[in-house]
Amino acid sequence: DVKSVIQIAETVWISIIVLLALSLVLTWRTQWRQSIWRSASRGGILTIALILLVLLGVAVNFDQFFAIFHGLFFASGSWLFYESDTLIRLFPLKLWSDGFTFTGILTLTGAILLVFLGRGIAKKES
């Protein structure tokens, strides 16, 4: 199950990167730089909102958040294991909680930088 989810995610990421690169080339050549930076700033704001929502879910009830997250990607119950299973001992719930928190904070930092950088450069371009 995990392998197929990772393969789909990889395909989506590659597609997004290609579309982003094409969009940047097209807008850069047509002198729409201000629009690019304004859009980047707005994307940063959207990212902040989404990450805060995820971090709230992690902080309030990680177990339920974890179950909902897995319910989106895996067949019902296929991701549940016994406490004694090797996977659970190798990758305990605390690891995933800390991983979500670290990734959320890192993404939040990048989004905040993008908001301010995007606004600043958009003002210079006008």
GROMACS .gro file of C-alpha atoms in nm:
model
  126
    1ASP     CA    1   0.000   0.000   0.000
    2VAL     CA    2   0.272   0.247   0.097
    3LYS     CA    3   0.465   0.185  -0.223
    4SER     CA    4   0.168   0.276  -0.443
    5VAL     CA    5   0.094   0.590  -0.237
    6ILE     CA    6   0.459   0.698  -0.269
    7GLN     CA    7   0.458   0.634  -0.645
    8ILE     CA    8   0.144   0.844  -0.690
    9ALA     CA    9   0.287   1.121  -0.471
   10GLU     CA   10   0.610   1.117  -0.672
   11THR     CA   11   0.419   1.148  -1.000
   12VAL     CA   12   0.215   1.438  -0.861
   13TRP     CA   13   0.529   1.616  -0.734
   14ILE     CA   14   0.711   1.578  -1.067
   15SER     CA   15   0.405   1.709  -1.253
   16ILE     CA   16   0.380   2.008  -1.019
   17ILE     CA   17   0.750   2.089  -1.058
   18VAL     CA   18   0.726   2.072  -1.438
   19LEU     CA   19   0.414   2.293  -1.443
   20LEU     CA   20   0.575   2.539  -1.203
   21ALA     CA   21   0.891   2.558  -1.413
   22LEU     CA   22   0.691   2.614  -1.732
   23SER     CA   23   0.476   2.877  -1.562
   24LEU     CA   24   0.780   3.061  -1.433
   25VAL     CA   25   0.948   3.062  -1.775
   26LEU     CA   26   0.633   3.185  -1.949
   27THR     CA   27   0.555   3.457  -1.696
   28TRP     CA   28   0.917   3.569  -1.670
   29ARG     CA   29   0.941   3.615  -2.046
   30THR     CA   30   0.614   3.811  -2.058
   31GLN     CA   31   0.714   4.055  -1.783
   32TRP     CA   32   0.462   3.930  -1.528
   33ARG     CA   33   0.715   3.915  -1.246
   34GLN     CA   34   0.503   4.125  -1.012
   35SER     CA   35   0.214   3.881  -1.056
   36ILE     CA   36   0.444   3.586  -0.985
   37TRP     CA   37   0.559   3.736  -0.656
   38ARG     CA   38   0.209   3.842  -0.555
   39SER     CA   39   0.088   3.488  -0.628
   40ALA     CA   40   0.378   3.340  -0.432
   41SER     CA   41   0.285   3.558  -0.135
   42ARG     CA   42  -0.078   3.446  -0.154
   43GLY     CA   43   0.035   3.085  -0.181
   44GLY     CA   44   0.241   3.140   0.134
   45ILE     CA   45  -0.070   3.265   0.316
   46LEU     CA   46  -0.270   2.961   0.204
   47THR     CA   47   0.014   2.731   0.312
   48ILE     CA   48   0.028   2.898   0.655
   49ALA     CA   49  -0.346   2.840   0.703
   50LEU     CA   50  -0.325   2.474   0.598
   51ILE     CA   51  -0.017   2.400   0.809
   52LEU     CA   52  -0.169   2.567   1.115
   53LEU     CA   53  -0.474   2.345   1.067
   54VAL     CA   54  -0.253   2.034   1.048
   55LEU     CA   55  -0.047   2.139   1.351
   56LEU     CA   56  -0.368   2.204   1.544
   57GLY     CA   57  -0.483   1.851   1.462
   58VAL     CA   58  -0.147   1.712   1.574
   59ALA     CA   59  -0.152   1.911   1.899
   60VAL     CA   60  -0.517   1.847   1.993
   61ASN     CA   61  -0.546   1.474   1.919
   62PHE     CA   62  -0.262   1.317   1.727
   63ASP     CA   63  -0.411   0.965   1.741
   64GLN     CA   64  -0.732   1.075   1.569
   65PHE     CA   65  -0.542   1.294   1.322
   66PHE     CA   66  -0.315   0.998   1.241
   67ALA     CA   67  -0.617   0.772   1.183
   68ILE     CA   68  -0.787   1.027   0.954
   69PHE     CA   69  -0.462   1.080   0.762
   70HIS     CA   70  -0.421   0.707   0.702
   71GLY     CA   71  -0.789   0.666   0.618
   72LEU     CA   72  -0.737   0.901   0.323
   73PHE     CA   73  -0.461   0.693   0.166
   74PHE     CA   74  -0.505   0.330   0.269
   75ALA     CA   75  -0.774   0.063   0.264
   76SER     CA   76  -0.974   0.042   0.585
   77GLY     CA   77  -0.762  -0.106   0.862
   78SER     CA   78  -0.471  -0.209   0.639
   79TRP     CA   79  -0.244   0.035   0.820
   80LEU     CA   80  -0.323  -0.093   1.172
   81PHE     CA   81  -0.068  -0.314   1.348
   82TYR     CA   82  -0.026  -0.475   1.690
   83GLU     CA   83   0.193  -0.296   1.944
   84SER     CA   84   0.433  -0.592   1.929
   85ASP     CA   85   0.479  -0.573   1.549
   86THR     CA   86   0.826  -0.486   1.425
   87LEU     CA   87   0.703  -0.185   1.226
   88ILE     CA   88   0.550  -0.029   1.538
   89ARG     CA   89   0.864  -0.092   1.739
   90LEU     CA   90   1.083   0.055   1.462
   91PHE     CA   91   0.852   0.351   1.395
   92PRO     CA   92   0.665   0.436   1.717
   93LEU     CA   93   0.379   0.688   1.723
   94LYS     CA   94   0.603   0.949   1.890
   95LEU     CA   95   0.832   0.942   1.584
   96TRP     CA   96   0.538   1.030   1.357
   97SER     CA   97   0.407   1.297   1.593
   98ASP     CA   98   0.750   1.461   1.609
   99GLY     CA   99   0.791   1.421   1.232
  100PHE     CA  100   0.459   1.593   1.160
  101THR     CA  101   0.547   1.873   1.402
  102PHE     CA  102   0.898   1.925   1.262
  103THR     CA  103   0.778   1.920   0.901
  104GLY     CA  104   0.492   2.155   0.988
  105ILE     CA  105   0.721   2.407   1.158
  106LEU     CA  106   0.973   2.389   0.873
  107THR     CA  107   0.697   2.440   0.613
  108LEU     CA  108   0.544   2.721   0.819
  109THR     CA  109   0.881   2.899   0.832
  110GLY     CA  110   0.921   2.870   0.455
  111ALA     CA  111   0.567   2.995   0.397
  112ILE     CA  112   0.621   3.298   0.622
  113LEU     CA  113   0.941   3.381   0.433
  114LEU     CA  114   0.755   3.344   0.103
  115VAL     CA  115   0.479   3.583   0.216
  116PHE     CA  116   0.722   3.858   0.312
  117LEU     CA  117   0.965   3.799   0.026
  118GLY     CA  118   0.680   3.787  -0.227
  119ARG     CA  119   0.525   4.109  -0.098
  120GLY     CA  120   0.858   4.290  -0.087
  121ILE     CA  121   0.966   4.194  -0.437
  122ALA     CA  122   0.616   4.260  -0.581
  123LYS     CA  123   0.634   4.615  -0.443
  124LYS     CA  124   0.978   4.667  -0.601
  125GLU     CA  125   0.850   4.537  -0.937
  126SER     CA  126   0.561   4.786  -0.946
   0.00000   0.00000   0.00000
